[in-house]
CSV table of C-alpha atoms and ligand atoms in Angstrom, one decimal:
chain,number,residue,atom,x,y,z
I,18,MET,CA,23.1,14.6,37.3
I,19,LYS,CA,21.3,15.2,33.9
I,20,ASP,CA,17.6,14.2,33.9
I,21,ILE,CA,17.3,11.2,31.6
I,22,LYS,CA,14.1,11.0,29.9
I,23,HIS,CA,12.4,7.6,29.6
I,24,ILE,CA,10.3,7.1,26.3
I,25,VAL,CA,7.8,4.7,25.9
I,26,ILE,CA,7.3,3.7,21.9
I,27,ILE,CA,4.3,1.5,21.2
I,28,GLY,CA,5.1,-0.5,18.2
I,29,ALA,CA,8.4,-1.7,16.9
I,30,GLY,CA,7.6,-1.5,13.0
I,31,ALA,CA,9.0,1.2,10.6
I,32,SER,CA,8.3,4.3,12.5
I,33,GLY,CA,8.8,3.0,15.9
I,34,LEU,CA,12.1,1.8,15.0
I,35,ALA,CA,13.0,5.0,13.4
I,36,ALA,CA,11.8,6.8,16.7
I,37,ALA,CA,13.6,4.4,18.9
I,38,CYS,CA,17.1,5.2,16.7
I,39,ALA,CA,16.5,9.2,17.2
I,40,ALA,CA,15.5,8.7,20.9
I,41,ALA,CA,18.5,6.7,21.7
I,42,GLU,CA,20.9,8.8,19.7
I,43,ALA,CA,19.6,12.0,21.6
I,44,GLY,CA,20.3,10.4,25.0
I,45,ALA,CA,17.0,9.1,26.1
I,46,ARG,CA,16.0,5.6,27.7
I,47,VAL,CA,13.6,4.0,25.6
I,48,THR,CA,11.4,1.1,25.9
I,49,VAL,CA,9.7,-0.3,22.6
I,50,LEU,CA,6.6,-2.5,23.3
I,51,GLU,CA,5.8,-4.8,20.4
I,52,LYS,CA,2.8,-7.4,20.4
I,53,ASN,CA,4.6,-9.3,17.6
I,54,HIS,CA,7.5,-11.9,18.3
I,55,VAL,CA,10.0,-9.9,16.0
I,56,PRO,CA,10.6,-6.1,15.6
I,57,GLY,CA,9.8,-4.8,12.1
I,58,ARG,CA,7.5,-7.8,11.1
I,59,LYS,CA,5.7,-5.6,8.6
I,60,ILE,CA,9.1,-4.1,7.1
I,61,LEU,CA,10.2,-7.9,6.2
I,62,SER,CA,7.0,-8.1,4.0
I,63,THR,CA,7.5,-4.9,2.1
I,64,GLY,CA,8.0,-4.3,-1.3
I,65,ALA,CA,7.7,-8.1,-2.1
I,66,GLY,CA,10.7,-8.9,0.9
I,67,LYS,CA,12.7,-6.2,-1.3
I,68,CYS,CA,11.5,-3.3,0.8
I,69,ASN,CA,10.8,0.0,-1.6
I,70,LEU,CA,11.9,1.9,1.3
I,71,THR,CA,11.8,5.7,-0.1
I,72,ASN,CA,11.6,7.4,-3.5
I,73,ALA,CA,14.0,9.7,-5.0
I,74,ARG,CA,11.2,11.7,-6.6
I,75,LEU,CA,9.3,12.3,-3.6
I,76,SER,CA,6.6,14.9,-3.5
I,77,PRO,CA,3.8,16.1,-1.4
I,78,GLU,CA,1.2,15.3,-4.3
I,79,ARG,CA,2.1,11.8,-3.6
I,80,TYR,CA,0.2,11.8,-0.4
I,81,HIS,CA,-3.6,11.7,0.0
I,82,GLY,CA,-6.6,12.7,2.0
I,83,GLY,CA,-6.0,16.2,2.0
I,84,THR,CA,-2.8,16.0,3.7
I,85,ALA,CA,-0.4,17.6,0.7
I,86,GLY,CA,0.0,21.0,2.6
I,87,PHE,CA,1.0,19.2,6.0
I,88,ILE,CA,3.5,16.8,4.1
I,89,GLU,CA,4.9,19.9,2.4
I,90,LYS,CA,5.8,21.5,5.8
I,91,VAL,CA,7.2,18.1,6.8
I,92,LEU,CA,9.4,17.7,4.2
I,93,LYS,CA,10.7,21.4,4.6
I,94,ILE,CA,11.7,20.3,8.1
I,95,LEU,CA,13.2,16.9,7.3
I,96,PRO,CA,14.3,17.0,3.6
I,97,PRO,CA,13.8,13.7,1.9
I,98,ALA,CA,17.7,13.2,1.1
I,99,GLU,CA,18.2,12.9,5.0
I,100,ILE,CA,16.0,9.6,5.1
I,101,ARG,CA,18.8,8.4,2.7
I,102,ASP,CA,21.6,9.9,4.7
I,103,PHE,CA,20.0,8.5,7.8
I,104,PHE,CA,20.0,4.7,6.5
I,105,ALA,CA,23.6,5.3,4.7
I,106,SER,CA,24.6,6.3,8.4
I,107,LEU,CA,23.3,2.9,9.7
I,108,GLY,CA,25.3,1.2,7.1
I,109,LEU,CA,22.8,0.4,4.3
I,110,LEU,CA,23.9,0.6,0.9
I,111,THR,CA,21.0,1.2,-1.5
I,112,VAL,CA,19.9,1.2,-5.1
I,113,GLN,CA,17.4,3.1,-7.3
I,114,ASP,CA,15.5,1.8,-10.1
I,115,PRO,CA,14.3,3.7,-13.3
I,116,ASP,CA,11.2,4.9,-11.3
I,117,GLY,CA,12.8,6.5,-8.6
I,118,ARG,CA,12.2,3.6,-6.1
I,119,ILE,CA,15.1,3.3,-3.6
I,120,PHE,CA,15.5,-0.5,-2.2
I,121,PRO,CA,18.5,-1.7,0.0
I,122,ARG,CA,21.3,-3.0,-2.5
I,123,SER,CA,20.9,-6.5,-1.2
I,124,LEU,CA,17.3,-6.3,-2.3
I,125,LYS,CA,16.6,-7.9,1.2
I,126,ALA,CA,14.0,-6.2,3.5
I,127,ALA,CA,15.5,-8.0,6.3
I,128,ASP,CA,18.5,-5.9,6.2
I,129,VAL,CA,16.6,-2.5,6.3
I,130,ALA,CA,15.0,-4.1,9.8
I,131,GLY,CA,18.4,-5.4,10.6
I,132,VAL,CA,20.4,-2.1,10.6
I,133,LEU,CA,17.6,-0.3,12.3
I,134,VAL,CA,17.7,-3.0,15.0
I,135,ASN,CA,21.7,-3.0,15.3
I,136,PHE,CA,21.9,0.7,15.7
I,137,ILE,CA,19.8,0.6,19.0
I,138,THR,CA,21.4,-2.6,20.2
I,139,GLY,CA,23.8,-1.6,22.9
I,140,LYS,CA,22.1,1.7,23.5
I,141,ALA,CA,19.5,2.3,26.3
I,142,VAL,CA,16.8,0.6,24.5
I,143,GLU,CA,14.8,-2.1,25.5
I,144,ILE,CA,12.5,-4.0,23.2
I,145,LYS,CA,9.9,-5.9,25.0
I,146,LEU,CA,8.3,-8.5,22.5
I,147,LEU,CA,5.1,-10.1,22.8
I,148,THR,CA,4.0,-7.2,24.7
I,149,GLU,CA,0.8,-5.2,24.2
I,150,ALA,CA,0.0,-2.0,25.4
I,151,VAL,CA,-3.6,-2.0,26.1
I,152,GLY,CA,-4.0,1.5,27.8
I,153,VAL,CA,-2.2,4.8,28.1
I,154,LYS,CA,-3.2,7.3,30.8
I,155,LYS,CA,-1.7,10.9,31.3
I,156,ILE,CA,-0.6,11.2,34.8
I,157,PRO,CA,0.9,14.2,36.6
I,158,SER,CA,4.6,13.0,36.1
I,159,GLY,CA,4.2,11.9,32.4
I,160,PHE,CA,2.2,8.8,31.4
I,161,GLU,CA,1.3,5.2,32.9
I,162,VAL,CA,1.2,2.8,30.1
I,163,SER,CA,-0.6,-0.5,30.8
I,164,ILE,CA,0.8,-3.5,29.0
I,165,ARG,CA,0.6,-7.3,29.2
I,166,ALA,CA,2.4,-10.3,27.8
I,167,VAL,CA,0.5,-11.6,24.5
I,168,PRO,CA,1.1,-15.4,23.2
I,169,PRO,CA,2.8,-15.6,19.9
I,170,SER,CA,0.6,-15.9,16.8
I,171,TRP,CA,1.2,-19.6,16.7
I,172,GLY,CA,0.0,-19.9,20.3
I,173,LYS,CA,-3.4,-18.4,20.0
I,174,LYS,CA,-4.6,-20.6,22.8
I,175,ALA,CA,-2.8,-19.2,25.6
I,176,ALA,CA,-4.1,-16.6,27.6
I,177,PRO,CA,-2.6,-13.1,27.7
I,178,GLY,CA,-0.6,-12.4,30.9
I,179,SER,CA,-1.9,-10.0,33.4
I,180,VAL,CA,-1.7,-6.1,32.9
I,181,THR,CA,1.0,-4.1,34.6
I,182,ALA,CA,1.8,-0.4,34.4
I,183,LEU,CA,4.9,1.3,33.1
I,184,ASN,CA,5.6,4.8,33.8
I,185,CYS,CA,7.3,7.4,31.6
I,186,ASP,CA,7.9,11.0,30.7
I,187,ALA,CA,6.7,10.7,27.0
I,188,VAL,CA,4.7,8.1,24.9
I,189,ILE,CA,5.3,7.6,20.9
I,190,LEU,CA,2.2,6.0,19.4
I,191,ALA,CA,3.5,4.0,16.6
I,192,ALA,CA,1.1,1.2,16.5
I,193,GLY,CA,0.3,1.5,12.6
I,194,GLY,CA,-3.3,0.7,11.3
I,195,PRO,CA,-5.5,-2.4,10.3
I,196,ALA,CA,-3.7,-3.5,7.0
I,197,TYR,CA,-2.0,-7.2,6.9
I,198,PRO,CA,-3.2,-7.9,10.3
I,199,GLN,CA,-1.7,-11.3,9.7
I,200,ILE,CA,1.9,-9.7,10.2
I,201,GLY,CA,0.8,-7.3,12.9
I,202,GLY,CA,-1.5,-4.7,11.5
I,203,SER,CA,-4.2,-3.8,14.0
I,204,ALA,CA,-6.7,-1.2,15.1
I,205,LEU,CA,-5.6,-1.3,18.6
I,206,GLY,CA,-3.7,2.2,18.1
I,207,TYR,CA,-6.9,3.9,17.1
I,208,GLU,CA,-8.4,2.7,20.4
I,209,LEU,CA,-5.3,4.2,22.3
I,210,ALA,CA,-5.4,7.4,20.5
I,211,ARG,CA,-9.1,7.7,21.0
I,212,ALA,CA,-9.0,7.2,24.8
I,213,LEU,CA,-6.2,10.1,24.9
I,214,GLY,CA,-8.7,12.5,23.3
I,215,HIS,CA,-7.9,12.3,19.6
I,216,THR,CA,-10.4,12.0,16.6
I,217,VAL,CA,-10.0,8.8,14.4
I,218,ASN,CA,-11.3,8.9,10.9
I,219,ALA,CA,-12.9,5.7,10.1
I,220,PRO,CA,-10.1,3.8,8.1
I,221,LEU,CA,-10.6,2.2,4.6
I,222,PRO,CA,-8.3,-0.2,3.0
I,223,VAL,CA,-6.3,1.2,-0.1
I,224,LEU,CA,-3.9,0.2,-2.1
I,225,VAL,CA,-5.8,-3.0,-2.3
I,226,PRO,CA,-7.1,-5.5,-5.1
I,227,LEU,CA,-10.5,-4.9,-6.3
I,228,LYS,CA,-13.6,-7.3,-6.5
I,229,VAL,CA,-15.5,-7.0,-9.8
I,230,LYS,CA,-19.6,-8.1,-10.2
I,231,GLU,CA,-18.9,-10.2,-13.3
I,232,LYS,CA,-18.4,-13.9,-12.1
I,233,PHE,CA,-16.9,-15.0,-15.6
I,234,ILE,CA,-13.6,-13.3,-14.6
I,235,LYS,CA,-12.5,-16.3,-12.5
I,236,GLN,CA,-11.9,-17.9,-16.3
I,237,VAL,CA,-9.0,-15.5,-16.6
I,238,GLU,CA,-7.6,-16.2,-13.0
I,239,GLY,CA,-3.8,-15.2,-13.2
I,240,VAL,CA,-3.6,-13.7,-16.4
I,241,ARG,CA,-0.9,-10.9,-16.3
I,242,THR,CA,-1.0,-8.3,-19.0
I,243,GLN,CA,-0.1,-4.7,-20.0
I,244,ALA,CA,-3.3,-2.3,-20.5
I,245,ALA,CA,-4.5,1.0,-19.6
I,246,VAL,CA,-7.2,1.2,-17.0
I,247,GLU,CA,-9.6,3.9,-16.4
I,248,LEU,CA,-12.1,4.2,-13.5
I,249,LEU,CA,-15.4,5.5,-14.8
I,250,SER,CA,-18.0,7.0,-12.3
I,251,ASP,CA,-21.5,8.9,-13.8
I,252,GLY,CA,-20.0,8.6,-17.4
I,253,GLY,CA,-16.9,10.6,-16.4
I,254,VAL,CA,-13.4,9.3,-16.1
I,255,LEU,CA,-12.0,9.4,-12.6
I,256,ALA,CA,-8.7,8.2,-12.9
I,257,ARG,CA,-6.4,6.6,-15.7
I,258,ALA,CA,-3.2,4.6,-15.3
I,259,CYS,CA,-0.8,2.3,-17.4
I,260,GLY,CA,1.0,-0.8,-16.5
I,261,GLU,CA,0.6,-4.2,-15.4
I,262,ILE,CA,-2.9,-6.0,-14.2
I,263,LEU,CA,-3.5,-9.1,-12.6
I,264,PHE,CA,-6.8,-10.9,-13.1
I,265,THR,CA,-7.7,-12.9,-10.3
I,266,LYS,CA,-10.8,-15.3,-9.3
I,267,TYR,CA,-12.7,-12.3,-7.6
I,268,GLY,CA,-11.6,-9.3,-9.9
I,269,LEU,CA,-8.5,-7.1,-10.6
I,270,SER,CA,-5.2,-6.8,-8.9
I,271,GLY,CA,-1.4,-5.8,-10.1
I,272,PRO,CA,0.5,-2.5,-9.7
I,273,VAL,CA,-1.9,-0.5,-11.9
I,274,ILE,CA,-5.0,-1.7,-9.8
I,275,LEU,CA,-3.4,-1.4,-6.6
I,276,ASP,CA,-2.6,2.6,-7.4
I,277,LEU,CA,-6.1,3.0,-8.6
I,278,SER,CA,-7.9,1.4,-5.6
I,279,ARG,CA,-7.8,4.7,-3.5
I,280,LYS,CA,-10.0,6.4,-5.9
I,281,ALA,CA,-12.2,3.5,-6.7
I,282,VAL,CA,-12.8,2.8,-3.1
I,283,PHE,CA,-13.6,6.3,-2.2
I,284,ALA,CA,-15.8,6.7,-5.2
I,285,LEU,CA,-17.9,3.4,-4.6
I,286,LYS,CA,-19.1,5.1,-1.3
I,287,SER,CA,-21.1,7.4,-3.5
I,288,GLY,CA,-22.2,5.2,-6.3
I,289,PRO,CA,-21.4,2.7,-9.0
I,290,VAL,CA,-17.8,2.7,-10.5
I,291,LYS,CA,-16.5,0.7,-13.6
I,292,CYS,CA,-13.2,-0.3,-14.7
I,293,ARG,CA,-12.4,0.0,-18.5
I,294,ILE,CA,-9.4,-2.1,-19.6
I,295,ASP,CA,-7.8,-1.1,-22.9
I,296,LEU,CA,-5.6,-3.9,-24.0
I,297,PHE,CA,-3.7,-2.1,-26.8
I,298,PRO,CA,-3.2,1.4,-25.4
I,299,GLU,CA,-0.1,1.7,-28.0
I,300,TYR,CA,-3.1,2.3,-30.6
I,301,ASP,CA,-5.6,5.0,-30.8
I,302,GLY,CA,-9.0,3.6,-31.5
I,303,LYS,CA,-9.1,4.3,-35.3
I,304,THR,CA,-5.9,2.8,-35.8
I,305,PHE,CA,-6.5,-0.2,-34.1
I,306,ALA,CA,-9.7,-0.6,-35.5
I,307,ALA,CA,-7.8,-0.5,-39.2
I,308,PHE,CA,-5.2,-2.9,-37.9
I,309,MET,CA,-7.9,-5.5,-36.9
I,310,ARG,CA,-9.5,-5.0,-40.2
I,311,GLU,CA,-6.5,-5.7,-42.3
I,312,ARG,CA,-5.8,-8.7,-40.2
I,313,ARG,CA,-9.3,-10.1,-40.8
I,314,GLN,CA,-8.8,-9.6,-44.7
I,315,ASN,CA,-5.3,-11.5,-44.6
I,316,MET,CA,-6.7,-14.0,-42.6
I,317,GLU,CA,-10.3,-14.6,-43.7
I,318,ASN,CA,-10.0,-18.3,-44.6
I,319,ARG,CA,-8.5,-19.3,-41.4
I,320,PHE,CA,-10.1,-20.2,-38.3
I,321,TRP,CA,-11.0,-17.5,-35.6
I,322,ARG,CA,-9.0,-19.2,-33.1
I,323,ASP,CA,-6.2,-18.8,-35.3
I,324,PHE,CA,-7.1,-15.0,-36.0
I,325,MET,CA,-6.7,-14.3,-32.3
I,326,ARG,CA,-3.6,-16.3,-31.6
I,327,GLY,CA,-0.7,-14.0,-31.0
I,328,LEU,CA,-2.6,-10.8,-30.3
I,329,ALA,CA,-2.8,-11.0,-26.3
I,330,ASP,CA,-3.2,-13.6,-23.7
I,331,GLU,CA,-5.1,-16.7,-25.3
I,332,ARG,CA,-7.5,-17.3,-22.4
I,333,LEU,CA,-8.4,-13.3,-22.1
I,334,LEU,CA,-9.0,-13.5,-26.2
I,335,LEU,CA,-11.2,-16.7,-25.7
I,336,LEU,CA,-13.0,-14.8,-22.9
I,337,LEU,CA,-13.5,-11.6,-24.9
I,338,SER,CA,-14.4,-13.7,-28.0
I,339,ASP,CA,-17.1,-15.5,-26.0
I,340,LEU,CA,-18.5,-12.5,-24.6
I,341,ALA,CA,-18.7,-11.0,-28.4
I,342,LYS,CA,-20.1,-14.3,-29.3
I,343,ALA,CA,-17.6,-15.2,-31.8
I,344,GLY,CA,-17.1,-19.1,-31.8
I,345,PRO,CA,-13.4,-19.9,-32.0
I,346,ASP,CA,-13.9,-22.8,-34.3
I,347,LYS,CA,-15.9,-20.5,-37.0
I,348,LEU,CA,-13.8,-19.2,-40.1
I,349,VAL,CA,-13.1,-15.5,-39.8
I,350,SER,CA,-15.1,-14.8,-42.9
I,351,ALA,CA,-18.0,-16.4,-41.3
I,352,VAL,CA,-17.8,-14.1,-38.2
I,353,PRO,CA,-20.5,-11.3,-38.9
I,354,GLU,CA,-19.6,-7.6,-39.0
I,355,ARG,CA,-21.3,-6.8,-35.7
I,356,VAL,CA,-19.5,-9.4,-33.8
I,357,PHE,CA,-16.3,-8.6,-35.1
I,358,SER,CA,-16.6,-4.8,-34.2
I,359,GLU,CA,-17.8,-6.1,-30.5
I,360,PHE,CA,-14.9,-7.8,-30.3
I,361,VAL,CA,-12.5,-5.1,-31.3
I,362,GLY,CA,-14.4,-3.0,-29.0
I,363,LEU,CA,-13.6,-5.2,-25.9
I,364,LEU,CA,-10.0,-5.5,-26.8
I,365,LYS,CA,-9.8,-1.4,-26.6
I,366,GLY,CA,-12.5,-0.9,-23.8
I,367,PHE,CA,-13.4,-4.1,-21.6
I,368,GLU,CA,-15.7,-2.7,-19.1
I,369,LEU,CA,-16.2,-4.5,-15.5
I,370,GLN,CA,-18.4,-3.4,-12.7
I,371,LEU,CA,-16.4,-3.0,-9.5
I,372,ALA,CA,-18.1,-4.6,-6.4
I,373,GLY,CA,-15.6,-3.2,-3.7
I,374,PRO,CA,-12.1,-3.7,-2.5
I,375,LEU,CA,-11.0,-6.6,-0.9
I,376,ASP,CA,-10.6,-6.7,3.0
I,377,PHE,CA,-7.6,-5.4,5.2
I,378,GLU,CA,-6.3,-8.7,5.0
I,379,ALA,CA,-4.9,-7.9,1.5
I,380,ALA,CA,-4.5,-4.0,1.7
I,381,MET,CA,-1.2,-2.5,1.7
I,382,THR,CA,-2.0,0.5,3.8
I,383,ALA,CA,-5.3,2.1,5.3
I,384,ALA,CA,-6.6,5.4,4.8
I,385,GLY,CA,-8.1,7.2,7.7
I,386,GLY,CA,-6.9,7.6,11.2
I,387,VAL,CA,-5.7,10.4,13.4
I,388,PRO,CA,-6.2,13.7,11.4
I,389,VAL,CA,-2.6,15.2,10.8
I,390,SER,CA,-4.3,18.6,12.0
I,391,GLU,CA,-3.9,17.1,15.5
I,392,VAL,CA,-0.2,16.7,15.5
I,393,SER,CA,2.7,19.3,14.8
I,394,PRO,CA,4.3,18.8,11.4
I,395,GLY,CA,7.8,19.7,13.1
I,396,THR,CA,7.4,17.3,15.9
I,397,PHE,CA,4.7,14.7,15.3
I,398,GLY,CA,3.9,15.8,19.0
I,399,SER,CA,0.1,15.8,19.7
I,400,LEU,CA,-1.8,19.1,19.6
I,401,LYS,CA,-3.8,17.6,22.5
I,402,VAL,CA,-1.9,15.8,24.9
I,403,LYS,CA,1.9,17.0,26.0
I,404,GLY,CA,4.4,14.7,25.7
I,405,LEU,CA,2.4,12.4,23.3
I,406,PHE,CA,3.6,11.8,19.9
I,407,ILE,CA,1.9,10.0,16.9
I,408,THR,CA,3.4,8.6,14.0
I,409,GLY,CA,3.2,6.3,10.8
I,410,GLU,CA,0.1,4.8,9.4
I,411,LEU,CA,-1.8,5.7,12.5
I,412,LEU,CA,-2.3,9.4,11.1
I,413,ASP,CA,-4.6,9.9,8.5
I,414,THR,CA,-2.4,10.3,5.5
I,415,ASP,CA,-1.7,7.5,2.8
I,416,ALA,CA,0.6,7.6,-0.3
I,417,ASP,CA,0.9,6.0,-3.7
I,418,SER,CA,2.8,2.9,-3.8
I,419,GLY,CA,6.6,3.6,-4.7
I,420,GLY,CA,8.2,3.9,-1.2
I,421,TYR,CA,6.0,7.1,-0.1
I,422,ASN,CA,4.5,5.3,2.9
I,423,LEU,CA,7.5,4.0,4.3
I,424,HIS,CA,9.2,7.3,3.8
I,425,PHE,CA,6.4,9.1,5.9
I,426,ALA,CA,7.1,6.3,8.7
I,427,TRP,CA,10.7,7.1,8.7
I,428,THR,CA,10.2,10.7,8.6
I,429,SER,CA,7.7,11.1,11.3
I,430,GLY,CA,9.4,8.5,13.5
I,431,LEU,CA,12.7,10.4,13.5
I,432,LEU,CA,11.1,13.7,14.1
I,433,ALA,CA,9.0,12.2,17.1
I,434,GLY,CA,11.8,10.4,18.7
I,435,ARG,CA,14.2,13.4,18.5
I,436,HIS,CA,11.8,16.0,20.0
I,437,ALA,CA,10.3,13.1,22.8
I,438,ALA,CA,13.9,13.2,23.7
I,439,GLY,CA,13.7,16.8,23.9
I,440,ARG,CA,16.2,17.7,21.3
X,519,FAD,C1,2.4,-6.0,2.3
X,519,FAD,C2,3.0,-4.8,2.4
X,519,FAD,C3,3.8,-4.4,1.6
X,519,FAD,C4,4.3,-3.1,1.9
X,519,FAD,N1,5.4,-2.5,0.9
X,519,FAD,C5,5.6,-1.2,0.9
X,519,FAD,C6,6.8,-0.9,0.3
X,519,FAD,O1,7.5,-1.3,-0.5
X,519,FAD,N2,7.0,0.4,0.3
X,519,FAD,C7,6.3,1.4,1.1
X,519,FAD,O2,6.7,2.6,1.3
X,519,FAD,N3,5.2,0.9,1.8
X,519,FAD,C8,5.1,-0.3,1.8
X,519,FAD,N4,4.0,-0.9,2.7
X,519,FAD,C9,3.4,0.1,3.8
X,519,FAD,C10,4.1,0.3,4.8
X,519,FAD,O3,4.6,-0.9,5.5
X,519,FAD,C11,3.5,1.0,6.1
X,519,FAD,O4,3.2,1.9,5.6
X,519,FAD,C12,4.7,1.2,7.2
X,519,FAD,O5,4.9,-0.1,7.9
X,519,FAD,C13,3.9,1.9,8.3
X,519,FAD,O6,4.6,1.9,9.4
X,519,FAD,P1,4.2,2.4,11.0
X,519,FAD,O7,5.2,2.2,11.8
X,519,FAD,O8,3.0,3.1,11.0
X,519,FAD,O9,3.3,1.0,11.2
X,519,FAD,P2,4.0,-0.7,11.1
X,519,FAD,O10,5.3,-0.8,10.4
X,519,FAD,O11,2.8,-1.6,10.9
X,519,FAD,O12,4.0,-1.0,12.7
X,519,FAD,C14,3.4,-1.0,13.7
X,519,FAD,C15,3.7,-2.0,14.7
X,519,FAD,O13,3.0,-1.6,16.1
X,519,FAD,C16,2.7,-3.0,16.7
X,519,FAD,N5,1.6,-2.8,17.3
X,519,FAD,C17,0.2,-2.5,17.2
X,519,FAD,N6,-0.3,-1.9,18.3
X,519,FAD,C18,0.4,-2.6,19.3
X,519,FAD,C19,0.2,-2.5,20.8
X,519,FAD,N7,-1.1,-2.2,21.1
X,519,FAD,N8,1.1,-2.7,21.5
X,519,FAD,C20,2.2,-3.1,20.9
X,519,FAD,N9,2.5,-3.3,19.8
X,519,FAD,C21,1.5,-2.8,18.7
X,519,FAD,C22,2.5,-3.9,15.5
X,519,FAD,O14,2.5,-5.2,15.9
X,519,FAD,C23,3.5,-3.4,14.3
X,519,FAD,O15,4.7,-4.1,14.5
X,519,FAD,C24,3.4,-2.1,2.8
X,519,FAD,C25,2.5,-2.5,3.5
X,519,FAD,C26,2.3,-4.1,3.3
X,519,FAD,C27,1.3,-4.8,4.1
């Protein structure tokens, strides 16, 4: 009789479910352990519930932590189009937006998790929910995984069950990272990897909102605007991006800030970082100053408040005007030149001192984890422990927003699943 491999996958998230599909397809018997009460809980929250599952403009440069070379190899072995083909083969229709971001056609993340779970239903796959892996040991016949039942998040008072053992031929560590602990993120995977002899680079929250030191920022909480944002450190520009920003009671959020957050988080480790916001990036400095002077001439007999109206968000303008010390009830002609220039300068370059990122509770992913140099780019097999595979966010690579993080989770999961099953 043909030997059927038994594979234990720790984590029914994006990479764990992809690995289960591939391993089941390759004929293995699979047990998936998931501490949440549903599989794919994090998938359901991705892309604000729409799940930006991949990107048509995928490239290694989108991945950080010095991993572009590793990702380049991975993408040669499993080209990006195969991820779209994989989801098409599961029955998922997709749509692409002008930035190349790919979503399920229904714009429902639940459909992405649903097609993955549908595929493995009826195959030799058991998903053990509310079950946590607490240890993994290499034994002569393969691995011994220690597991215990855990109470659901709404039943925290119940004690976890007693620890039992599960033996298998191969283990796929797909336990993710600490981002969004409220939906399953945890550092447990790092502990398991470390216990098996792997290195873990300290995790940092990335794709995360940023706090600023200026307390007055809470006056503009909730204001959304288009802007060009620069990160400044030691007088130099670290990074620049254009798009939507959101002011919050602690600082800054919105797509542009999330995308710049990685650079800011790492730069803050070695010194102060400022954020410069240009509310009129469509004008160069000289043209904008000329435009504002002409506006001032045309409105010199009006109140300053009326002069500002229509330029940008009212609350934001009031804050900047206060900072420049121009009273809203003055006549435009009574506002001194120095104050006017200061106000125009703030509209083109409003600087805020960054205080740090919000915590993992608000971070879409983690930088850090097991170095990619400790796994094979072709199989995601551990280079330290035969029969062990490591996938997804547990590895030390993280990407820009735009579907790149999930793409890596699917790719690493599919390759690990296939190879763990011995194909
Ligand atoms: C709010 C939010 C929105 C996002 N949106 C996008 C997006 O639109 N596009 C994109 O590309 N990326 C997005 N991401 C990032 C993306 O979700 C992750 O990169 C991806 O889910 C990582 O997959 P993974 O399999 O490594 O980990 P996860 O999907 O986190 O899965 C890990 C699973 O393992 C389980 N687990 C952990 N430890 C154990 C244990 N010891 N025993 C049993 N189970 C365990 C966890 O409960 C979890 O279910 C988003 C992230 C967040 C938080």
